[in-house]
PDB file of C-alpha atoms in Angstrom:
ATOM      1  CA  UNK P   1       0.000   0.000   0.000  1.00  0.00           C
ATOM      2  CA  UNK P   2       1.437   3.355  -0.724  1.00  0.00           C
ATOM      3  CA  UNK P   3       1.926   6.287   2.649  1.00  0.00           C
ATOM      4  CA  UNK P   4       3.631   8.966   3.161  1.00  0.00           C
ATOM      5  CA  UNK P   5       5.275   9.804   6.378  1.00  0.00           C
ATOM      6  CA  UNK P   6       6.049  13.579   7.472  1.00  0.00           C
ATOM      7  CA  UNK P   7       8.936  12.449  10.299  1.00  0.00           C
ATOM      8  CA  UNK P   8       8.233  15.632  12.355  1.00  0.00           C
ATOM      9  CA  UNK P   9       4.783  17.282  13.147  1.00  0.00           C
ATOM     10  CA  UNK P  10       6.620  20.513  14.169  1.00  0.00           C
ATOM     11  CA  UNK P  11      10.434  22.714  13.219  1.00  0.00           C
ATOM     12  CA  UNK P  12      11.174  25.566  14.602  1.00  0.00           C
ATOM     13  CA  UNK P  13      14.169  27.757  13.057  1.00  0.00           C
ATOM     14  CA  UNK P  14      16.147  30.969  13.298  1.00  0.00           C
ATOM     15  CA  UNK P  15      15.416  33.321  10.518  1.00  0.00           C
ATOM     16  CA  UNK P  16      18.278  33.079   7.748  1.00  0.00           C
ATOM     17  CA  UNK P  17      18.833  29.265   8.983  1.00  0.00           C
ATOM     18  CA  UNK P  18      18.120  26.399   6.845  1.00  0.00           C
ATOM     19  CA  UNK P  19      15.153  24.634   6.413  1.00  0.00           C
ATOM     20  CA  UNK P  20      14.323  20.859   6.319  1.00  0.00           C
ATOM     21  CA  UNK P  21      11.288  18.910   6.430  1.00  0.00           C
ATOM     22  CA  UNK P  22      11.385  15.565   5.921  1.00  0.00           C
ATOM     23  CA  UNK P  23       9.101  12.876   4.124  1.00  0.00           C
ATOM     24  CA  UNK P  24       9.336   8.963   3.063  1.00  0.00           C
ATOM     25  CA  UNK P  25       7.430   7.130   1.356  1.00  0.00           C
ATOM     26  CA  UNK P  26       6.504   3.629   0.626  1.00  0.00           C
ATOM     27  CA  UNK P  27       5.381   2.809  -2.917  1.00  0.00           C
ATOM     28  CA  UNK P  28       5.590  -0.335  -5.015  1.00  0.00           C
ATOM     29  CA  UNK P  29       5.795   1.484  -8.204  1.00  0.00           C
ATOM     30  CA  UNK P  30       7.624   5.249  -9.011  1.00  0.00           C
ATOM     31  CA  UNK P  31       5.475   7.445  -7.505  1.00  0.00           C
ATOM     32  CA  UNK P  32       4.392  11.051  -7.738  1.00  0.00           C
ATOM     33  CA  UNK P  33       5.204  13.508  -4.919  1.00  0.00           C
ATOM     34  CA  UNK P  34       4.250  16.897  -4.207  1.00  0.00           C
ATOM     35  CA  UNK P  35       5.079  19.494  -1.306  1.00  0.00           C
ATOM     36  CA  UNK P  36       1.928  21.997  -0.131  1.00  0.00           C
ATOM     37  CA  UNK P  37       2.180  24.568   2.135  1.00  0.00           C
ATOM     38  CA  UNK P  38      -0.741  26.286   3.510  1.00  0.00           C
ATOM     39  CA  UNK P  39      -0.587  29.493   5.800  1.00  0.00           C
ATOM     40  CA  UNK P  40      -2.848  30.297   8.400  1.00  0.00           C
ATOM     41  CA  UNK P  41      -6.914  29.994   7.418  1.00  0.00           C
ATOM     42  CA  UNK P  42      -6.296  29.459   3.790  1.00  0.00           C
ATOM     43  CA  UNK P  43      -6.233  26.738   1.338  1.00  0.00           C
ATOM     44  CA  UNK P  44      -3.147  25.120   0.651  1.00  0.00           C
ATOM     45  CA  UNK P  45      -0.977  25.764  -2.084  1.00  0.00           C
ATOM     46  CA  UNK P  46       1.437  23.785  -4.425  1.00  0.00           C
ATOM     47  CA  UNK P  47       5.042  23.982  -3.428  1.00  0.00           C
ATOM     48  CA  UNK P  48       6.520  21.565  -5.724  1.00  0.00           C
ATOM     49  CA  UNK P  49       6.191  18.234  -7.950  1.00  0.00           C
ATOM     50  CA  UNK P  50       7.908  15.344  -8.469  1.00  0.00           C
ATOM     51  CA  UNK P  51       7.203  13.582 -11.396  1.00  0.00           C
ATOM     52  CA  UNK P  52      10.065  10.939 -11.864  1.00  0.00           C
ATOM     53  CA  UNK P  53      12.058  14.071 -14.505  1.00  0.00           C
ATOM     54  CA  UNK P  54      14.496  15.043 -12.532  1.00  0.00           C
ATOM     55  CA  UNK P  55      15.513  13.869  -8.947  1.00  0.00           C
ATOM     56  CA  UNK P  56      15.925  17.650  -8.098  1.00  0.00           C
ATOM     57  CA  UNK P  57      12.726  19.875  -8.001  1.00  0.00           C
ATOM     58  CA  UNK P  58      12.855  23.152  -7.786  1.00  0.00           C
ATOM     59  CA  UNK P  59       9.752  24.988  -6.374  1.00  0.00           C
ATOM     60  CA  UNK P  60       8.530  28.492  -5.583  1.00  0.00           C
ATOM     61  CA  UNK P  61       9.593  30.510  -2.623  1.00  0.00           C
ATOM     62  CA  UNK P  62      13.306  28.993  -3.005  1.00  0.00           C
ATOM     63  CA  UNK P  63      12.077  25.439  -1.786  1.00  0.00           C
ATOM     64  CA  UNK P  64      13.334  22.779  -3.466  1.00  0.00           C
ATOM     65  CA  UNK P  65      13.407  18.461  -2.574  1.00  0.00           C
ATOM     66  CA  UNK P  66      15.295  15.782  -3.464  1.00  0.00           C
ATOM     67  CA  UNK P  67      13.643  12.719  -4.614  1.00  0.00           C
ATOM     68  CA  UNK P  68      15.877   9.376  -3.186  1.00  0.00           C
ATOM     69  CA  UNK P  69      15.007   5.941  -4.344  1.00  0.00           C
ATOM     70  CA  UNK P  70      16.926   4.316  -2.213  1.00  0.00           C
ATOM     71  CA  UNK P  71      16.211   6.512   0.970  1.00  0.00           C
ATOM     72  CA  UNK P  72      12.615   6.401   0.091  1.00  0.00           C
ATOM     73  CA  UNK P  73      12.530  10.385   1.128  1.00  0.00           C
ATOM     74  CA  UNK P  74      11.339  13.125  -0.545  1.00  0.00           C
ATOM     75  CA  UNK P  75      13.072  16.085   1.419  1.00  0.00           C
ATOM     76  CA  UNK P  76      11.538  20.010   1.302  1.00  0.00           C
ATOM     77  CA  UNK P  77      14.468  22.227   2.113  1.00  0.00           C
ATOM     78  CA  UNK P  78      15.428  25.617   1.592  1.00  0.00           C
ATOM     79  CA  UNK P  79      18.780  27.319   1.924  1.00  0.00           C
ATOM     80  CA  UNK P  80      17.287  30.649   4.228  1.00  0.00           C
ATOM     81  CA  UNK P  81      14.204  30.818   6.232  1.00  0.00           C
ATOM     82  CA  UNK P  82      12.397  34.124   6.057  1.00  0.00           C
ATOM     83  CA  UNK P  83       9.331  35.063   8.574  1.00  0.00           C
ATOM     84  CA  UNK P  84       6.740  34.599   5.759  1.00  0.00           C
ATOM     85  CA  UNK P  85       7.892  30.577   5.681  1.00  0.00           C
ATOM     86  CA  UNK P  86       6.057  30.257   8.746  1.00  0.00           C
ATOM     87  CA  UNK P  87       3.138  28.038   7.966  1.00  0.00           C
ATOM     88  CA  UNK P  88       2.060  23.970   7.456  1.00  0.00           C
ATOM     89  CA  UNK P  89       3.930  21.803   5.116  1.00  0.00           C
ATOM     90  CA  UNK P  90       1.976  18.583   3.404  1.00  0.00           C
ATOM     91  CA  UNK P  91       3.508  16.138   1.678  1.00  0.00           C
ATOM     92  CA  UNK P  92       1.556  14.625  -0.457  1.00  0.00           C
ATOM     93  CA  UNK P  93       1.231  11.204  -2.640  1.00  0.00           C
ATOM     94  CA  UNK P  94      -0.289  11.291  -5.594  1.00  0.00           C
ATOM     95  CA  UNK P  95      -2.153   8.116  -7.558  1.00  0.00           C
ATOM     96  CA  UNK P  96      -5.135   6.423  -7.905  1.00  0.00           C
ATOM     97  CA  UNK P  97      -5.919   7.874  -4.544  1.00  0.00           C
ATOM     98  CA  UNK P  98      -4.164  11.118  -3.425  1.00  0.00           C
ATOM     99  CA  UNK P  99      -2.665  10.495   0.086  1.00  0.00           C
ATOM    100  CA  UNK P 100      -1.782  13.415   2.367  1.00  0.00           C
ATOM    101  CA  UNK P 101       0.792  13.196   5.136  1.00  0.00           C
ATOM    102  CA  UNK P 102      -0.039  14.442   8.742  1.00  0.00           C
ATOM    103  CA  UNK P 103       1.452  17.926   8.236  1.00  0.00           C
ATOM    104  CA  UNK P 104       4.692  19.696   9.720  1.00  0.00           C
ATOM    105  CA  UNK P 105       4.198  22.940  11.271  1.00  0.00           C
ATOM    106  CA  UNK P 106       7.551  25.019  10.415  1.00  0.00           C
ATOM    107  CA  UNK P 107       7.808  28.081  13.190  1.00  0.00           C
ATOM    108  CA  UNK P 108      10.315  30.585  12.272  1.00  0.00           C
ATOM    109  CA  UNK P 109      12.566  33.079  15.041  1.00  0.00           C
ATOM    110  CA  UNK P 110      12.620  36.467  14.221  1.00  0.00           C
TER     111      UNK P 110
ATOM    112  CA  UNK S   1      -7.311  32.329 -15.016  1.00  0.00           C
ATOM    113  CA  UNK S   2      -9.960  32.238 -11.722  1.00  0.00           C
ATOM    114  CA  UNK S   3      -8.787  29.769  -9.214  1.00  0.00           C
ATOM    115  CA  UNK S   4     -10.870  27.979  -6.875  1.00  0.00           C
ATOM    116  CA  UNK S   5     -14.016  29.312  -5.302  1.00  0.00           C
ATOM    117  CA  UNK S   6     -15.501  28.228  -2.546  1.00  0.00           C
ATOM    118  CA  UNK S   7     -19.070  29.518  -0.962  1.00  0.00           C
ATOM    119  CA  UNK S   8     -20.043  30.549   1.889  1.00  0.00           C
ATOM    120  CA  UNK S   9     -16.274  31.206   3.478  1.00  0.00           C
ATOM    121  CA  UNK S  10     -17.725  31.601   6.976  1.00  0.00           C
ATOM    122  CA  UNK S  11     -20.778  29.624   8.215  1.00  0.00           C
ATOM    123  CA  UNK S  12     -22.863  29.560  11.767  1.00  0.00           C
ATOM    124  CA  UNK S  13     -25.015  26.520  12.139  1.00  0.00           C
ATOM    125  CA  UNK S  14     -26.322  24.421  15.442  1.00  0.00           C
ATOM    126  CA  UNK S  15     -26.707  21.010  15.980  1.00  0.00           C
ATOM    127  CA  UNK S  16     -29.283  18.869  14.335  1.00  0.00           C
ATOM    128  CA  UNK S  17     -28.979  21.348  11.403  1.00  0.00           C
ATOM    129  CA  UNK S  18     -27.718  20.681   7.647  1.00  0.00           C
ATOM    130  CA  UNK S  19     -25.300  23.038   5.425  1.00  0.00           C
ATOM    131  CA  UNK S  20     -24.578  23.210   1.942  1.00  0.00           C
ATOM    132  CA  UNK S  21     -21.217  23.736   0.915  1.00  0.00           C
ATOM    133  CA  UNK S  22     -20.575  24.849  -2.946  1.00  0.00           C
ATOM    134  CA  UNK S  23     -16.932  24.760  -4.894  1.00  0.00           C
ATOM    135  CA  UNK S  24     -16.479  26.274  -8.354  1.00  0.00           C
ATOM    136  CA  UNK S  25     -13.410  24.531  -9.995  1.00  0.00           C
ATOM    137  CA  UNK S  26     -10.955  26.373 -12.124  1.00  0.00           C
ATOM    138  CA  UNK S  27     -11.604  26.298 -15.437  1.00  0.00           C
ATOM    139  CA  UNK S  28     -11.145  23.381 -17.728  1.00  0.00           C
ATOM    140  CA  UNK S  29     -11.163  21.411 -14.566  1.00  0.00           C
ATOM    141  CA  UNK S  30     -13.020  18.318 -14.453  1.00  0.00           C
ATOM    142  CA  UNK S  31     -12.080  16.360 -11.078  1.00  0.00           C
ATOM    143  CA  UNK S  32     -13.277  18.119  -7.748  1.00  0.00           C
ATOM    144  CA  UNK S  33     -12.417  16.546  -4.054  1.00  0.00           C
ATOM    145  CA  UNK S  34     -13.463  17.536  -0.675  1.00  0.00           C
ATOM    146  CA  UNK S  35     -11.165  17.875   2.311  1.00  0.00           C
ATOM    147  CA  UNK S  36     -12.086  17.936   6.258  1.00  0.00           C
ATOM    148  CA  UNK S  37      -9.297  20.044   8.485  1.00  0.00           C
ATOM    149  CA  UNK S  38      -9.574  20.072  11.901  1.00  0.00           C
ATOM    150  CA  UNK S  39      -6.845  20.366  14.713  1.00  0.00           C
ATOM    151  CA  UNK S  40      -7.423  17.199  15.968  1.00  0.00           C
ATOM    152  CA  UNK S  41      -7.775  14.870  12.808  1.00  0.00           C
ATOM    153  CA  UNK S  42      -5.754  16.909  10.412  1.00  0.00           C
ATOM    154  CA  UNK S  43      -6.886  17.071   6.904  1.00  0.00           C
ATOM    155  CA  UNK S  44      -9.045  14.254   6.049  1.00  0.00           C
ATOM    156  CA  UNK S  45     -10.252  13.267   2.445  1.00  0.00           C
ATOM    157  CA  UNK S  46     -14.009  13.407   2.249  1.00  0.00           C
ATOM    158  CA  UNK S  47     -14.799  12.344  -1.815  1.00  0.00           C
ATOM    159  CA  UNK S  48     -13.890  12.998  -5.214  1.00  0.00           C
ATOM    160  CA  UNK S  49     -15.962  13.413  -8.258  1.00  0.00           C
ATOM    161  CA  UNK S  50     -14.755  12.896 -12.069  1.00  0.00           C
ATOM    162  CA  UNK S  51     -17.030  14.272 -14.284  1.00  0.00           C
ATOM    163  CA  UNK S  52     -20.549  14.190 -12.209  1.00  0.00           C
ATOM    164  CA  UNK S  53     -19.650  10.785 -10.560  1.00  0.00           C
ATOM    165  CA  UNK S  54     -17.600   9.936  -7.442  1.00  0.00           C
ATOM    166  CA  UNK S  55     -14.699   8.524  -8.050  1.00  0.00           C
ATOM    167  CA  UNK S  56     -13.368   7.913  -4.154  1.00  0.00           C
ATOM    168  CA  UNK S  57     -15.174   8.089  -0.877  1.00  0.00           C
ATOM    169  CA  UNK S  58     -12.996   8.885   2.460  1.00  0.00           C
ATOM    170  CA  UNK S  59     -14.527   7.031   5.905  1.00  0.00           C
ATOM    171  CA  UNK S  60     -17.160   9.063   6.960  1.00  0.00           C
ATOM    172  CA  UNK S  61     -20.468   8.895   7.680  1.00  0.00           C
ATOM    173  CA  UNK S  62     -23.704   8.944   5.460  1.00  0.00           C
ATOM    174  CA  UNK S  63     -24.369  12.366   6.621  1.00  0.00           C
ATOM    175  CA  UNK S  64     -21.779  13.758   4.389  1.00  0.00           C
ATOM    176  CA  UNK S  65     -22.593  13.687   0.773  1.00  0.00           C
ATOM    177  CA  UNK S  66     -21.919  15.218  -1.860  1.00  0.00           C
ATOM    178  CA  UNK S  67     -22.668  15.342  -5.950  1.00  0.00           C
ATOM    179  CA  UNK S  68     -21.087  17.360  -9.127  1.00  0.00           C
ATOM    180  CA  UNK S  69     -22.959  18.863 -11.925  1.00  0.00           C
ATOM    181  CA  UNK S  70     -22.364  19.150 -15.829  1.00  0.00           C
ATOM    182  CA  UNK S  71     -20.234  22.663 -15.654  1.00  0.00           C
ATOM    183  CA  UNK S  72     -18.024  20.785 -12.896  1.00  0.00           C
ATOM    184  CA  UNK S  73     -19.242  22.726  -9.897  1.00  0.00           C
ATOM    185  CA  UNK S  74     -19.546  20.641  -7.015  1.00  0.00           C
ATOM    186  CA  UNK S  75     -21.837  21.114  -3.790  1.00  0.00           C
ATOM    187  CA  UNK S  76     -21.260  18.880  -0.639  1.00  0.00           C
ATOM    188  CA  UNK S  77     -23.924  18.177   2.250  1.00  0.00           C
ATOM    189  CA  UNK S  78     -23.703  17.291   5.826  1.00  0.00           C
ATOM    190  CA  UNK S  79     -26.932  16.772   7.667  1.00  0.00           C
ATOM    191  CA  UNK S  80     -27.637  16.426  10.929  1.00  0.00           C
ATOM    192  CA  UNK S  81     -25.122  18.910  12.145  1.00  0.00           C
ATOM    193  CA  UNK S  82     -23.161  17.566  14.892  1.00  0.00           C
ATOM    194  CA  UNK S  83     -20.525  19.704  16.940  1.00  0.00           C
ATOM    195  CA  UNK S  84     -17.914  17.134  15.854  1.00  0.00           C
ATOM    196  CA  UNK S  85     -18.711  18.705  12.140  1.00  0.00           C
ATOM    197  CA  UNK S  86     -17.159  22.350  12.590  1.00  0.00           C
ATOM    198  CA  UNK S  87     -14.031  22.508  10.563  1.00  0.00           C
ATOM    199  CA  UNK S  88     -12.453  23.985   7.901  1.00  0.00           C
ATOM    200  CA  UNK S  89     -13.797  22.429   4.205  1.00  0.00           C
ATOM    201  CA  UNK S  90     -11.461  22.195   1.826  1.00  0.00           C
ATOM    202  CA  UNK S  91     -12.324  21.945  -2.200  1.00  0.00           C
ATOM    203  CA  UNK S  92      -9.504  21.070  -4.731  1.00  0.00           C
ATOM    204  CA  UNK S  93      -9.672  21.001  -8.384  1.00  0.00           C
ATOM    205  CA  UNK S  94      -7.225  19.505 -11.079  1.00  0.00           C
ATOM    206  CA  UNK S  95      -7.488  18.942 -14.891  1.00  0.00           C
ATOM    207  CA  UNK S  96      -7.405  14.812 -14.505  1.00  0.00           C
ATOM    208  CA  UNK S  97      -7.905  12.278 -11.552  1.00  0.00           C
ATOM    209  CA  UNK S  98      -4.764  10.403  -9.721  1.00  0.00           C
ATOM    210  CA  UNK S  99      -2.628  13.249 -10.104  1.00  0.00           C
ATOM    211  CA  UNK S 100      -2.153  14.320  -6.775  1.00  0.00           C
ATOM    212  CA  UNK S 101      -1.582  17.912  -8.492  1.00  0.00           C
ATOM    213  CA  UNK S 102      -4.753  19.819  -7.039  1.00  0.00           C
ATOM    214  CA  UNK S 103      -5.439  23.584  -6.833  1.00  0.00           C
ATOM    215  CA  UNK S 104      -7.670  24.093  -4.006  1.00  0.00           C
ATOM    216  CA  UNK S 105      -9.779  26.575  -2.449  1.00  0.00           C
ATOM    217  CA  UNK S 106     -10.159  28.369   0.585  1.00  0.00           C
ATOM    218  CA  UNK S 107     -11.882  26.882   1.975  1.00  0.00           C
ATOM    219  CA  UNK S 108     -15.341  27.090   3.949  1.00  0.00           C
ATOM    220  CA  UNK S 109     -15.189  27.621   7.722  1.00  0.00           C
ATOM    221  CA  UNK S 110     -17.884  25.752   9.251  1.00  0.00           C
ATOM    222  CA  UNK S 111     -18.864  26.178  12.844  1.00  0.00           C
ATOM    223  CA  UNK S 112     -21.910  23.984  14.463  1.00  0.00           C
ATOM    224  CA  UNK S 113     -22.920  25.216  17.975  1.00  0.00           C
TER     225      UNK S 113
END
């Protein structure tokens, strides 16, 4: 059966530190992966895809994730935080059925 | 290109009551699924429609329904309002089914009292 597994529910950085939210997956065929964020009382929004092209996506926002076979991860990270990152991450499965994971809530320090 | 519209954005209702959520896809957009969030439970899938008929059904009660039309709007129903029900409802839309590429809404803000 396919999942997704967001490996912390909450990250809290320093503004100007590096970001990383983490997500595996289990899949028995190459799956599509997508990161959403979604900022307080509003829908969420598409971050990035991963669509078996290239192992590196780059998404909006200067997020990008690495897609690992053999890690079965699909890491969000970003080089800088900024205030505005502040917000809930989904990663997200995407198939017959699309398959959301719990959610990490990223707080950023001023 | 209008994105995802989703009416009433606020709602008031007490128990025992029903509501009517409505979604207006983007354009072009065919496939329409509903999302529960609440802080307890996260976001939970409710159902997706293809092309007026449901394609996948998420573990919930008969209470919660929902249909599409021709023009791709959706509308989704809960009856018999329970307190358990308030929560933020979430409509996506995407050109196909399976993608896992959605464009969603945001979102109606339900609150049963």
């Amino acid at each position: 059966a396919q999942s997704v597994t967001q490996l912390d529910s909450h990250v809290s950085v320093s503004e100007g530190t590096p970001v990383l939210l983490r997500c595996n997956y289990s899949s028995s065929y190459s799956p599509s992966l997508f990161w959403y964020v979604q900022h307080p009382n509003k829908g969420l929004q598409l971050l990035l895809k991963y669509t078996s092209a290239a192992t590196l996506v780059k998404g909006i926002n200067g997020f990008e994730a690495e897609f690992k076979k053999s890690e079965t991860s699909f890491h969000l990270t970003k080089p800088s935080a900024h205030m505005s990152d502040a917000a809930e991450y989904f990663c997200v499965f995407g198939g017959f059925k699309t398959i959301f994971g719990a959610g990490t809530r990223l707080f950023v320090k001023a | 290109k209008a994105g995802v519209t989703q009416t009433p954005r606020y709602l008031i209702k007490t128990r025992g009551q029903q509501v009517t959520l409505s979604c207006s896809p983007i354009s072009g957009h065919r496939s329409v699924s509903w999302y529960q969030q609440t802080p307890g439970q996260g976001l939970q899938f409710l159902f997706e429609y293809f092309s007026e008929t449901q394609r996948n059904k998420g573990n919930f009660p008969g209470r919660f329904s929902g249909r599409q039309f021709s023009n791709s709007r959706s509308e989704m129903n809960v009856s018999t309002l329970e307190l358990g029900d308030s929560a933020l409802y979430l409509c996506a839309s995407s050109p196909g089914v399976g993608t896992g590429e959605l464009f969603f809404g945001e979102g109606s803000r339900l609150t049963v009292l």
